[in-house]
PDB file of C-alpha atoms and ligand atoms in Angstrom:
ATOM      1  CA  MET A   1       0.070  -0.095  -0.196  1.00 88.00           C
ATOM      2  CA  LEU A   2       1.176   3.436  -0.699  1.00 91.00           C
ATOM      3  CA  THR A   3      -1.002   5.032   2.278  1.00 92.00           C
ATOM      4  CA  ALA A   4      -1.534   3.941   6.023  1.00 92.00           C
ATOM      5  CA  TYR A   5      -2.766   5.680   9.054  1.00 93.00           C
ATOM      6  CA  ASN A   6      -0.782   6.997  11.458  1.00 94.00           C
ATOM      7  CA  GLU A   7      -1.607   6.825  15.353  1.00 94.00           C
ATOM      8  CA  LYS A   8      -3.889   9.991  14.877  1.00 94.00           C
ATOM      9  CA  GLN A   9      -5.976   8.194  12.626  1.00 91.00           C
ATOM     10  CA  GLU A  10      -4.382  10.226   9.629  1.00 92.00           C
ATOM     11  CA  ARG A  11      -3.940   9.056   6.090  1.00 90.00           C
ATOM     12  CA  VAL A  12       0.057   9.472   5.499  1.00 92.00           C
ATOM     13  CA  LEU A  13       1.774   8.792   2.051  1.00 91.00           C
ATOM     14  CA  ALA A  14       4.687   6.527   2.537  1.00 91.00           C
ATOM     15  CA  ARG A  15       6.813   8.635   1.035  1.00 90.00           C
ATOM     16  CA  ASN A  16       6.458  10.882   3.845  1.00 91.00           C
ATOM     17  CA  ALA A  17       6.297   8.862   6.793  1.00 92.00           C
ATOM     18  CA  LEU A  18       8.843   8.686   9.389  1.00 92.00           C
ATOM     19  CA  ARG A  19      11.312   6.080  10.148  1.00 90.00           C
ATOM     20  CA  ASP A  20      10.217   5.772  13.794  1.00 91.00           C
ATOM     21  CA  ALA A  21       6.446   6.577  13.771  1.00 93.00           C
ATOM     22  CA  LEU A  22       4.042   3.595  13.750  1.00 94.00           C
ATOM     23  CA  TYR A  23       1.578   3.152  11.095  1.00 95.00           C
ATOM     24  CA  PHE A  24      -1.860   0.973  10.560  1.00 93.00           C
ATOM     25  CA  CYS A  25      -3.693  -0.911   8.179  1.00 90.00           C
ATOM     26  CA  PRO A  26      -6.720   0.873   7.502  1.00 85.00           C
ATOM     27  CA  ILE A  27      -9.093  -2.536   7.051  1.00 86.00           C
ATOM     28  CA  CYS A  28      -7.163  -4.792   9.702  1.00 86.00           C
ATOM     29  CA  HIS A  29      -5.755  -2.650  11.938  1.00 88.00           C
ATOM     30  CA  GLU A  30      -2.248  -4.331  11.998  1.00 90.00           C
ATOM     31  CA  GLN A  31       0.716  -2.461  12.548  1.00 92.00           C
ATOM     32  CA  LEU A  32       2.526  -2.283   8.970  1.00 92.00           C
ATOM     33  CA  ILE A  33       6.196  -2.159   8.180  1.00 90.00           C
ATOM     34  CA  LEU A  34       7.432   0.943   6.061  1.00 91.00           C
ATOM     35  CA  LYS A  35       9.855   0.285   3.248  1.00 89.00           C
ATOM     36  CA  GLN A  36      11.947   2.805   1.828  1.00 85.00           C
ATOM     37  CA  GLY A  37      15.056   2.664  -0.149  1.00 79.00           C
ATOM     38  CA  ASN A  38      16.877   3.528  -3.127  1.00 74.00           C
ATOM     39  CA  LYS A  39      15.703   1.253  -5.592  1.00 76.00           C
ATOM     40  CA  ASN A  40      11.875   1.095  -3.904  1.00 79.00           C
ATOM     41  CA  ILE A  41       9.071   2.836  -3.996  1.00 88.00           C
ATOM     42  CA  ALA A  42       8.191   3.935  -0.673  1.00 91.00           C
ATOM     43  CA  HIS A  43       5.243   1.600   0.850  1.00 91.00           C
ATOM     44  CA  PHE A  44       3.920  -0.013   3.365  1.00 90.00           C
ATOM     45  CA  ALA A  45       3.881  -3.572   3.736  1.00 88.00           C
ATOM     46  CA  HIS A  46       1.890  -6.114   5.912  1.00 87.00           C
ATOM     47  CA  GLY A  47       3.956  -8.270   8.376  1.00 81.00           C
ATOM     48  CA  ARG A  48       1.660 -11.344   7.303  1.00 75.00           C
ATOM     49  CA  GLN A  49      -0.807 -11.751   4.885  1.00 69.00           C
ATOM     50  CA  CYS A  50      -3.997  -9.892   5.070  1.00 68.00           C
ATOM     51  CA  ALA A  51      -6.996 -11.038   3.770  1.00 62.00           C
ATOM     52  CA  HIS A  52      -8.437  -8.055   2.918  1.00 63.00           C
ATOM     53  CA  HIS A  53      -5.461  -7.421   0.502  1.00 64.00           C
ATOM     54  CA  SER A  54      -4.089  -8.580  -2.740  1.00 59.00           C
ATOM     55  CA  SER A  55      -0.699  -9.458  -2.156  1.00 57.00           C
ATOM     56  CA  GLY A  56       2.022  -9.065  -4.015  1.00 61.00           C
ATOM     57  CA  GLU A  57       1.638  -5.280  -5.396  1.00 71.00           C
ATOM     58  CA  THR A  58       4.686  -5.063  -7.901  1.00 80.00           C
ATOM     59  CA  LEU A  59       7.024  -2.105  -8.170  1.00 84.00           C
ATOM     60  CA  LEU A  60       5.152  -1.284 -11.508  1.00 89.00           C
ATOM     61  CA  HIS A  61       2.071  -1.242  -9.672  1.00 91.00           C
ATOM     62  CA  TYR A  62       2.708   1.309  -7.149  1.00 91.00           C
ATOM     63  CA  LYS A  63       4.434   3.448 -10.097  1.00 92.00           C
ATOM     64  CA  LEU A  64       1.202   3.535 -12.151  1.00 94.00           C
ATOM     65  CA  LYS A  65      -1.189   3.802  -9.334  1.00 94.00           C
ATOM     66  CA  LEU A  66       1.114   7.192  -8.137  1.00 94.00           C
ATOM     67  CA  LEU A  67       1.419   8.187 -12.102  1.00 95.00           C
ATOM     68  CA  LEU A  68      -2.252   8.389 -12.205  1.00 96.00           C
ATOM     69  CA  PHE A  69      -3.009  10.011  -8.924  1.00 96.00           C
ATOM     70  CA  HIS A  70      -0.089  12.819 -10.195  1.00 95.00           C
ATOM     71  CA  ILE A  71      -1.637  13.159 -13.248  1.00 97.00           C
ATOM     72  CA  LEU A  72      -5.331  13.376 -12.587  1.00 97.00           C
ATOM     73  CA  SER A  73      -5.043  15.514  -9.538  1.00 96.00           C
ATOM     74  CA  ASN A  74      -3.855  18.574 -12.291  1.00 96.00           C
ATOM     75  CA  TYR A  75      -7.140  17.866 -13.677  1.00 96.00           C
ATOM     76  CA  TYR A  76     -10.029  17.013 -10.695  1.00 96.00           C
ATOM     77  CA  ASN A  77      -9.592  18.441  -6.982  1.00 95.00           C
ATOM     78  CA  ASP A  78     -11.559  15.441  -5.906  1.00 94.00           C
ATOM     79  CA  VAL A  79      -8.604  12.940  -6.262  1.00 97.00           C
ATOM     80  CA  GLN A  80      -7.618  10.414  -3.747  1.00 96.00           C
ATOM     81  CA  LEU A  81      -5.300   7.545  -3.478  1.00 95.00           C
ATOM     82  CA  GLU A  82      -6.310   4.337  -1.890  1.00 94.00           C
ATOM     83  CA  PRO A  83      -8.935   5.801   0.240  1.00 94.00           C
ATOM     84  CA  TYR A  84     -10.289   3.609   2.663  1.00 93.00           C
ATOM     85  CA  LEU A  85     -14.464   3.502   2.507  1.00 95.00           C
ATOM     86  CA  SER A  86     -14.966   1.742   5.454  1.00 92.00           C
ATOM     87  CA  GLY A  87     -18.943   0.719   4.567  1.00 94.00           C
ATOM     88  CA  ILE A  88     -17.814  -1.339   1.851  1.00 95.00           C
ATOM     89  CA  GLN A  89     -14.207  -2.530   3.479  1.00 93.00           C
ATOM     90  CA  GLN A  90     -12.643  -1.884   0.293  1.00 93.00           C
ATOM     91  CA  ILE A  91      -9.542   0.304  -0.796  1.00 93.00           C
ATOM     92  CA  PRO A  92      -9.753   1.421  -4.491  1.00 95.00           C
ATOM     93  CA  ASP A  93      -6.686   2.833  -6.050  1.00 95.00           C
ATOM     94  CA  ILE A  94      -8.118   5.779  -6.970  1.00 97.00           C
ATOM     95  CA  VAL A  95     -11.232   7.498  -6.507  1.00 97.00           C
ATOM     96  CA  VAL A  96     -11.922  10.593  -8.344  1.00 97.00           C
ATOM     97  CA  GLY A  97     -15.805  11.922  -7.440  1.00 95.00           C
ATOM     98  CA  ASP A  98     -17.836   8.760  -7.824  1.00 95.00           C
ATOM     99  CA  ASN A  99     -15.430   7.490 -10.129  1.00 96.00           C
ATOM    100  CA  ALA A 100     -13.180   4.292  -9.033  1.00 97.00           C
ATOM    101  CA  ILE A 101     -10.198   2.877 -10.940  1.00 97.00           C
ATOM    102  CA  GLU A 102      -8.868  -0.308 -10.088  1.00 96.00           C
ATOM    103  CA  VAL A 103      -5.369  -0.852 -11.441  1.00 96.00           C
ATOM    104  CA  GLN A 104      -5.094  -4.900 -11.814  1.00 95.00           C
ATOM    105  CA  LEU A 105      -1.414  -6.292 -13.213  1.00 94.00           C
ATOM    106  CA  SER A 106      -1.375  -9.570 -11.160  1.00 91.00           C
ATOM    107  CA  PRO A 107      -3.189 -12.353 -12.129  1.00 92.00           C
ATOM    108  CA  LEU A 108      -6.456 -12.250  -9.578  1.00 92.00           C
ATOM    109  CA  PRO A 109      -9.852 -14.810 -10.381  1.00 94.00           C
ATOM    110  CA  VAL A 110     -12.093 -12.862 -12.322  1.00 96.00           C
ATOM    111  CA  GLN A 111     -14.934 -13.757  -9.327  1.00 95.00           C
ATOM    112  CA  GLN A 112     -12.613 -11.237  -6.811  1.00 94.00           C
ATOM    113  CA  MET A 113     -12.608  -8.767  -9.318  1.00 96.00           C
ATOM    114  CA  ARG A 114     -16.676  -8.821  -9.631  1.00 96.00           C
ATOM    115  CA  LYS A 115     -16.655  -8.804  -5.916  1.00 96.00           C
ATOM    116  CA  ARG A 116     -14.932  -5.579  -5.730  1.00 96.00           C
ATOM    117  CA  THR A 117     -16.731  -4.191  -8.617  1.00 97.00           C
ATOM    118  CA  GLU A 118     -20.344  -5.206  -6.895  1.00 97.00           C
ATOM    119  CA  GLY A 119     -18.880  -3.428  -3.686  1.00 97.00           C
ATOM    120  CA  LEU A 120     -18.048  -0.529  -5.209  1.00 97.00           C
ATOM    121  CA  GLN A 121     -21.186  -0.215  -7.263  1.00 97.00           C
ATOM    122  CA  CYS A 122     -23.222  -0.559  -4.142  1.00 97.00           C
ATOM    123  CA  ALA A 123     -21.092   2.316  -3.049  1.00 97.00           C
ATOM    124  CA  GLY A 124     -22.392   4.547  -5.673  1.00 97.00           C
ATOM    125  CA  TYR A 125     -18.903   4.218  -7.551  1.00 97.00           C
ATOM    126  CA  ARG A 126     -18.559   3.859 -11.437  1.00 94.00           C
ATOM    127  CA  VAL A 127     -15.615   1.385 -11.682  1.00 95.00           C
ATOM    128  CA  THR A 128     -12.627   1.356 -14.523  1.00 95.00           C
ATOM    129  CA  TRP A 129     -10.385  -1.639 -14.367  1.00 97.00           C
ATOM    130  CA  LEU A 130      -7.218  -0.752 -15.826  1.00 97.00           C
ATOM    131  CA  THR A 131      -4.415  -3.285 -16.753  1.00 97.00           C
ATOM    132  CA  THR A 132      -1.435  -4.129 -19.140  1.00 96.00           C
ATOM    133  CA  LEU A 133      -1.757  -3.926 -22.929  1.00 97.00           C
ATOM    134  CA  PRO A 134      -2.377  -6.932 -24.665  1.00 98.00           C
ATOM    135  CA  LYS A 135       0.447  -7.854 -27.019  1.00 97.00           C
ATOM    136  CA  TYR A 136      -0.125  -7.605 -30.724  1.00 97.00           C
ATOM    137  CA  ARG A 137       1.461  -9.859 -33.413  1.00 95.00           C
ATOM    138  CA  GLN A 138       0.612 -10.262 -36.923  1.00 92.00           C
ATOM    139  CA  GLY A 139      -2.219  -8.069 -36.636  1.00 93.00           C
ATOM    140  CA  ILE A 140      -4.179  -9.837 -33.449  1.00 96.00           C
ATOM    141  CA  TYR A 141      -3.926  -9.290 -30.187  1.00 98.00           C
ATOM    142  CA  HIS A 142      -3.276 -11.669 -27.542  1.00 98.00           C
ATOM    143  CA  LEU A 143      -5.195 -11.468 -24.722  1.00 98.00           C
ATOM    144  CA  ASN A 144      -4.581 -13.323 -21.204  1.00 97.00           C
ATOM    145  CA  GLN A 145      -6.831 -14.473 -18.721  1.00 96.00           C
ATOM    146  CA  LEU A 146      -6.945 -11.102 -16.687  1.00 97.00           C
ATOM    147  CA  GLN A 147      -6.804  -8.752 -19.650  1.00 98.00           C
ATOM    148  CA  GLN A 148      -9.954 -10.842 -20.936  1.00 98.00           C
ATOM    149  CA  SER A 149     -11.343 -10.376 -17.765  1.00 98.00           C
ATOM    150  CA  CYS A 150     -11.008  -6.552 -18.166  1.00 98.00           C
ATOM    151  CA  ILE A 151     -12.919  -5.860 -21.146  1.00 96.00           C
ATOM    152  CA  ASP A 152     -16.126  -4.050 -20.965  1.00 93.00           C
ATOM    153  CA  PRO A 153     -18.073  -6.241 -23.019  1.00 92.00           C
ATOM    154  CA  VAL A 154     -21.117  -4.073 -23.500  1.00 89.00           C
ATOM    155  CA  HIS A 155     -18.732  -1.683 -25.499  1.00 90.00           C
ATOM    156  CA  CYS A 156     -16.097  -4.059 -26.686  1.00 93.00           C
ATOM    157  CA  VAL A 157     -13.733  -2.048 -25.200  1.00 94.00           C
ATOM    158  CA  MET A 158     -10.498  -2.388 -22.754  1.00 96.00           C
ATOM    159  CA  TYR A 159      -7.838   0.082 -21.410  1.00 97.00           C
ATOM    160  CA  GLY A 160      -4.485  -1.127 -21.457  1.00 97.00           C
ATOM    161  CA  ILE A 161      -1.438   0.493 -19.869  1.00 97.00           C
ATOM    162  CA  HIS A 162       1.807  -0.047 -21.888  1.00 96.00           C
ATOM    163  CA  PRO A 163       4.235  -1.610 -19.666  1.00 91.00           C
ATOM    164  CA  ILE A 164       7.208   0.374 -20.513  1.00 92.00           C
ATOM    165  CA  ASN A 165       6.230   3.736 -21.270  1.00 94.00           C
ATOM    166  CA  TYR A 166       3.409   3.470 -19.391  1.00 95.00           C
ATOM    167  CA  ARG A 167       0.719   5.236 -21.908  1.00 96.00           C
ATOM    168  CA  LEU A 168      -2.815   4.456 -21.662  1.00 97.00           C
ATOM    169  CA  TYR A 169      -4.337   3.001 -24.693  1.00 97.00           C
ATOM    170  CA  ARG A 170      -8.201   2.137 -25.771  1.00 95.00           C
ATOM    171  CA  LEU A 171      -8.633  -0.922 -27.491  1.00 96.00           C
ATOM    172  CA  ASN A 172     -11.999  -0.195 -29.274  1.00 92.00           C
ATOM    173  CA  ASN A 173     -14.124  -2.968 -31.599  1.00 92.00           C
ATOM    174  CA  MET A 174     -12.964  -5.922 -30.052  1.00 95.00           C
ATOM    175  CA  MET A 175     -13.725  -8.621 -31.659  1.00 95.00           C
ATOM    176  CA  SER A 176     -13.079 -12.202 -30.331  1.00 95.00           C
ATOM    177  CA  LEU A 177     -11.576 -14.571 -32.833  1.00 94.00           C
ATOM    178  CA  THR A 178     -10.490 -17.339 -30.859  1.00 92.00           C
ATOM    179  CA  ALA A 179     -10.171 -18.377 -27.036  1.00 93.00           C
ATOM    180  CA  ARG A 180      -7.261 -15.571 -26.839  1.00 95.00           C
ATOM    181  CA  HIS A 181      -6.893 -13.562 -30.154  1.00 96.00           C
ATOM    182  CA  PHE A 182      -9.161 -11.280 -30.797  1.00 97.00           C
ATOM    183  CA  HIS A 183      -9.130  -8.081 -32.987  1.00 95.00           C
ATOM    184  CA  ALA A 184      -9.259  -4.626 -32.113  1.00 95.00           C
ATOM    185  CA  ASP A 185      -8.635  -0.752 -32.978  1.00 94.00           C
ATOM    186  CA  CYS A 186      -6.330   0.898 -30.407  1.00 95.00           C
ATOM    187  CA  GLU A 187      -5.953   4.352 -29.626  1.00 94.00           C
ATOM    188  CA  PRO A 188      -3.748   6.250 -27.469  1.00 95.00           C
ATOM    189  CA  ILE A 189      -5.549   7.790 -24.595  1.00 94.00           C
ATOM    190  CA  ALA A 190      -4.632  10.604 -21.968  1.00 94.00           C
ATOM    191  CA  TYR A 191      -4.757   9.733 -18.592  1.00 95.00           C
ATOM    192  CA  GLU A 192      -7.020  12.788 -17.905  1.00 92.00           C
ATOM    193  CA  GLN A 193      -9.420  11.631 -20.631  1.00 91.00           C
ATOM    194  CA  LEU A 194      -9.865   8.320 -18.976  1.00 92.00           C
ATOM    195  CA  LEU A 195     -12.940   9.696 -16.621  1.00 90.00           C
ATOM    196  CA  ALA A 196     -14.066  11.718 -19.500  1.00 85.00           C
ATOM    197  CA  ASP A 197     -14.166   8.994 -21.841  1.00 77.00           C
ATOM    198  CA  ASP A 198     -17.148   7.893 -22.820  1.00 72.00           C
ATOM    199  CA  ALA A 199     -16.897   4.215 -24.074  1.00 68.00           C
ATOM    200  CA  ARG A 200     -20.602   4.200 -24.003  1.00 63.00           C
ATOM    201  CA  SER A 201     -20.445   5.773 -27.471  1.00 71.00           C
ATOM    202  CA  CYS A 202     -18.785   2.212 -28.724  1.00 72.00           C
ATOM    203  CA  VAL A 203     -21.622   0.265 -29.828  1.00 72.00           C
ATOM    204  CA  GLY A 204     -19.276  -2.762 -30.123  1.00 72.00           C
ATOM    205  CA  MET A 205     -20.138  -5.235 -33.108  1.00 73.00           C
ATOM    206  CA  THR A 206     -23.287  -5.312 -34.523  1.00 79.00           C
ATOM    207  CA  THR A 207     -22.816  -7.135 -37.756  1.00 88.00           C
ATOM    208  CA  VAL A 208     -22.003 -10.926 -38.152  1.00 93.00           C
ATOM    209  CA  ARG A 209     -17.939 -11.455 -39.338  1.00 94.00           C
ATOM    210  CA  LYS A 210     -16.466 -14.251 -40.875  1.00 95.00           C
ATOM    211  CA  LEU A 211     -13.227 -16.019 -39.783  1.00 95.00           C
ATOM    212  CA  ALA A 212     -10.806 -16.231 -42.684  1.00 94.00           C
ATOM    213  CA  THR A 213     -10.669 -19.126 -44.558  1.00 97.00           C
ATOM    214  CA  ALA A 214      -6.722 -19.552 -43.801  1.00 95.00           C
ATOM    215  CA  ARG A 215      -7.405 -19.407 -39.980  1.00 94.00           C
ATOM    216  CA  ILE A 216     -10.313 -22.127 -40.101  1.00 96.00           C
ATOM    217  CA  ILE A 217      -8.035 -24.295 -42.251  1.00 96.00           C
ATOM    218  CA  GLN A 218      -4.987 -23.263 -39.733  1.00 94.00           C
ATOM    219  CA  TYR A 219      -7.323 -24.556 -36.603  1.00 95.00           C
ATOM    220  CA  VAL A 220      -8.338 -27.807 -38.438  1.00 95.00           C
ATOM    221  CA  ILE A 221      -4.869 -28.386 -38.781  1.00 95.00           C
ATOM    222  CA  GLN A 222      -3.671 -28.081 -35.343  1.00 93.00           C
ATOM    223  CA  CYS A 223      -6.797 -29.941 -34.122  1.00 93.00           C
ATOM    224  CA  ARG A 224      -5.089 -32.743 -36.763  1.00 91.00           C
ATOM    225  CA  ARG A 225      -2.097 -32.218 -34.946  1.00 91.00           C
ATOM    226  CA  LYS A 226      -2.936 -33.256 -31.462  1.00 86.00           C
ATOM    227  CA  LYS A 227      -3.273 -36.588 -33.468  1.00 81.00           C
ATOM    228  CA  SER A 228      -6.111 -37.815 -30.667  1.00 81.00           C
ATOM    229  CA  VAL A 229      -8.974 -39.345 -32.149  1.00 77.00           C
ATOM    230  CA  HIS A 230     -11.229 -38.176 -29.403  1.00 86.00           C
ATOM    231  CA  ASP A 231     -10.581 -34.322 -30.582  1.00 92.00           C
ATOM    232  CA  PRO A 232     -14.073 -33.226 -30.851  1.00 94.00           C
ATOM    233  CA  VAL A 233     -13.535 -31.003 -34.155  1.00 95.00           C
ATOM    234  CA  LEU A 234     -11.909 -34.027 -35.715  1.00 94.00           C
ATOM    235  CA  SER A 235     -14.799 -36.283 -34.566  1.00 94.00           C
ATOM    236  CA  LEU A 236     -17.120 -34.337 -35.571  1.00 96.00           C
ATOM    237  CA  ILE A 237     -16.031 -33.910 -39.432  1.00 95.00           C
ATOM    238  CA  TYR A 238     -15.323 -37.500 -39.737  1.00 94.00           C
ATOM    239  CA  GLN A 239     -18.764 -38.445 -38.390  1.00 94.00           C
ATOM    240  CA  MET A 240     -20.491 -35.703 -40.607  1.00 96.00           C
ATOM    241  CA  LYS A 241     -18.720 -36.811 -43.532  1.00 97.00           C
ATOM    242  CA  LEU A 242     -17.986 -33.060 -43.862  1.00 97.00           C
ATOM    243  CA  THR A 243     -15.226 -31.899 -46.791  1.00 96.00           C
ATOM    244  CA  GLU A 244     -12.655 -28.840 -45.917  1.00 95.00           C
ATOM    245  CA  ALA A 245     -14.835 -26.384 -48.043  1.00 97.00           C
ATOM    246  CA  GLN A 246     -18.294 -27.457 -46.068  1.00 97.00           C
ATOM    247  CA  VAL A 247     -16.127 -26.678 -42.674  1.00 97.00           C
ATOM    248  CA  ILE A 248     -15.251 -23.473 -44.212  1.00 97.00           C
ATOM    249  CA  GLN A 249     -18.362 -22.617 -45.475  1.00 97.00           C
ATOM    250  CA  LEU A 250     -20.880 -23.996 -42.482  1.00 97.00           C
ATOM    251  CA  THR A 251     -18.640 -22.628 -39.695  1.00 98.00           C
ATOM    252  CA  GLY A 252     -16.264 -19.928 -38.434  1.00 97.00           C
ATOM    253  CA  PHE A 253     -18.862 -16.999 -38.105  1.00 97.00           C
ATOM    254  CA  ILE A 254     -18.512 -14.523 -35.384  1.00 96.00           C
ATOM    255  CA  PHE A 255     -21.652 -13.025 -33.754  1.00 96.00           C
ATOM    256  CA  PRO A 256     -21.575 -10.243 -31.755  1.00 93.00           C
ATOM    257  CA  GLU A 257     -22.181 -12.745 -28.887  1.00 95.00           C
ATOM    258  CA  GLN A 258     -18.917 -14.062 -29.510  1.00 96.00           C
ATOM    259  CA  ILE A 259     -17.200 -11.529 -27.443  1.00 96.00           C
ATOM    260  CA  HIS A 260     -18.831 -14.005 -24.321  1.00 97.00           C
ATOM    261  CA  VAL A 261     -17.131 -17.203 -25.468  1.00 97.00           C
ATOM    262  CA  HIS A 262     -13.924 -18.985 -25.249  1.00 95.00           C
ATOM    263  CA  THR A 263     -14.894 -21.784 -27.244  1.00 97.00           C
ATOM    264  CA  HIS A 264     -13.536 -21.759 -30.863  1.00 97.00           C
ATOM    265  CA  PRO A 265     -16.171 -20.603 -33.327  1.00 97.00           C
ATOM    266  CA  VAL A 266     -15.420 -23.863 -35.833  1.00 97.00           C
ATOM    267  CA  LEU A 267     -15.915 -26.133 -32.453  1.00 97.00           C
ATOM    268  CA  TRP A 268     -18.875 -24.624 -31.487  1.00 98.00           C
ATOM    269  CA  GLN A 269     -20.442 -24.415 -34.536  1.00 98.00           C
ATOM    270  CA  LEU A 270     -19.642 -27.925 -35.581  1.00 98.00           C
ATOM    271  CA  LYS A 271     -21.669 -28.999 -32.538  1.00 97.00           C
ATOM    272  CA  VAL A 272     -24.671 -26.771 -33.379  1.00 98.00           C
ATOM    273  CA  PHE A 273     -24.533 -28.051 -36.849  1.00 98.00           C
ATOM    274  CA  ALA A 274     -24.608 -31.812 -35.841  1.00 97.00           C
ATOM    275  CA  ALA A 275     -27.135 -31.854 -33.225  1.00 97.00           C
ATOM    276  CA  LEU A 276     -29.267 -29.931 -35.903  1.00 97.00           C
ATOM    277  CA  ARG A 277     -28.396 -32.661 -38.657  1.00 96.00           C
ATOM    278  CA  TYR A 278     -29.112 -35.365 -35.971  1.00 96.00           C
ATOM    279  CA  GLN A 279     -32.193 -33.840 -34.850  1.00 96.00           C
ATOM    280  CA  HIS A 280     -31.016 -33.364 -31.242  1.00 96.00           C
ATOM    281  CA  ASP A 281     -31.410 -30.348 -28.788  1.00 97.00           C
ATOM    282  CA  PRO A 282     -29.002 -27.739 -30.136  1.00 97.00           C
ATOM    283  CA  TYR A 283     -29.089 -25.579 -27.098  1.00 97.00           C
ATOM    284  CA  HIS A 284     -28.009 -28.602 -25.255  1.00 97.00           C
ATOM    285  CA  ALA A 285     -25.229 -29.445 -27.528  1.00 97.00           C
ATOM    286  CA  LEU A 286     -24.091 -25.943 -27.128  1.00 97.00           C
ATOM    287  CA  ALA A 287     -24.356 -25.795 -23.741  1.00 97.00           C
ATOM    288  CA  HIS A 288     -22.675 -28.734 -22.688  1.00 95.00           C
ATOM    289  CA  CYS A 289     -19.878 -27.876 -25.260  1.00 94.00           C
ATOM    290  CA  ILE A 290     -19.026 -23.869 -24.838  1.00 97.00           C
ATOM    291  CA  LYS A 291     -17.185 -22.371 -22.249  1.00 96.00           C
ATOM    292  CA  LEU A 292     -17.891 -18.563 -21.529  1.00 97.00           C
ATOM    293  CA  ARG A 293     -15.472 -15.778 -21.112  1.00 96.00           C
ATOM    294  CA  GLN A 294     -16.655 -13.631 -17.355  1.00 96.00           C
ATOM    295  CA  PHE A 295     -16.055 -10.263 -16.772  1.00 97.00           C
ATOM    296  CA  ALA A 296     -14.836  -7.919 -13.797  1.00 97.00           C
ATOM    297  CA  THR A 297     -17.637  -5.232 -14.282  1.00 93.00           C
ATOM    298  CA  ARG A 298     -20.798  -7.348 -14.606  1.00 87.00           C
ATOM    299  CA  THR A 299     -22.420 -10.978 -14.962  1.00 88.00           C
ATOM    300  CA  TYR A 300     -24.517 -12.178 -17.762  1.00 92.00           C
ATOM    301  CA  SER A 301     -27.432 -15.266 -18.037  1.00 93.00           C
ATOM    302  CA  SER A 302     -25.311 -17.857 -20.043  1.00 95.00           C
ATOM    303  CA  ARG A 303     -28.896 -19.501 -21.037  1.00 96.00           C
ATOM    304  CA  ALA A 304     -29.545 -16.151 -22.680  1.00 96.00           C
ATOM    305  CA  ILE A 305     -26.097 -15.864 -24.529  1.00 97.00           C
ATOM    306  CA  ILE A 306     -26.064 -19.732 -25.764  1.00 98.00           C
ATOM    307  CA  GLU A 307     -29.956 -19.497 -26.955  1.00 97.00           C
ATOM    308  CA  GLN A 308     -28.896 -16.165 -28.748  1.00 96.00           C
ATOM    309  CA  LEU A 309     -26.173 -17.983 -30.822  1.00 97.00           C
ATOM    310  CA  VAL A 310     -27.814 -20.756 -31.594  1.00 97.00           C
ATOM    311  CA  GLU A 311     -30.517 -18.812 -33.032  1.00 97.00           C
ATOM    312  CA  ARG A 312     -28.229 -16.464 -34.832  1.00 96.00           C
ATOM    313  CA  TYR A 313     -26.390 -19.645 -36.228  1.00 97.00           C
ATOM    314  CA  ARG A 314     -29.841 -21.405 -37.528  1.00 97.00           C
ATOM    315  CA  LYS A 315     -30.588 -18.488 -39.353  1.00 96.00           C
ATOM    316  CA  ILE A 316     -27.627 -17.862 -40.999  1.00 96.00           C
ATOM    317  CA  ILE A 317     -27.196 -21.856 -42.223  1.00 94.00           C
ATOM    318  CA  LYS A 318     -30.598 -21.183 -42.809  1.00 91.00           C
ATOM    319  CA  LEU A 319     -31.516 -24.557 -40.837  1.00 86.00           C
TER     320      LEU A 319
HETATM  321 ZN1   ZN B   1      -4.495  -5.319   6.456  1.00 87.26          ZN
END
């Protein structure tokens, strides 16, 4: 933590803390250890694990929090660094008015992120999650679990900080291609614009797209390489005696709901196609194989998403 309470219950920035004074955690009241030094950013640490805090705040995390705090303080009067919100027993990284900003760099289960979001929302805050900018290779963004959790699925945007130059970027029009690969437009955005940034003007994806033929073929080749007779894609292709051309024609549709889906579009579309061909219930077939993505900001009804996907797929292949 960058701040703590002194014996007079005043909040003190670690940088201004005194070596021989006592400082306490606002949540668990444990006495904290002040860590200062040439290499360190001054901060407070728990002697033992405090259940209320995520452990392992890194140097980069401290740096980014301070950077955000200093930049926003130039533009807003009411910027708070790590304020303790006693009503919900949470310490968001930055609060400006009714906006709360959480900077998350280390992996954290999405359930915990959502719990924090819900707590802050109950206390009346609008929550924005920032994480590191995803890697970009050959026109595709590669998102880890944490980065995927930070996506705002309503507007198909996420905010990412460049880990070396610390600049802030917004990925717009995010389109999920596979479990980790996304298409997106990347735009730099000034930190001071973050709170005024109306991501709500981004409508996300509204039309149906198709995965490039080369990507569909590449995926099937990957499945073949696994050399497993149990590979679901290969079994489905074999079972239905589909040619490569048919697989390309029948699968690889990217519907707007794909942002919620981890499962590769070729796989789940083959499953639904098989269910329709053999007159099984396509909803159950899909519900059985699909893995849905979870987000830090809100929850969704998986039933509604799966029904929507089945309906859209049936419509597009006219079955
Ligand atoms: Zn504590």
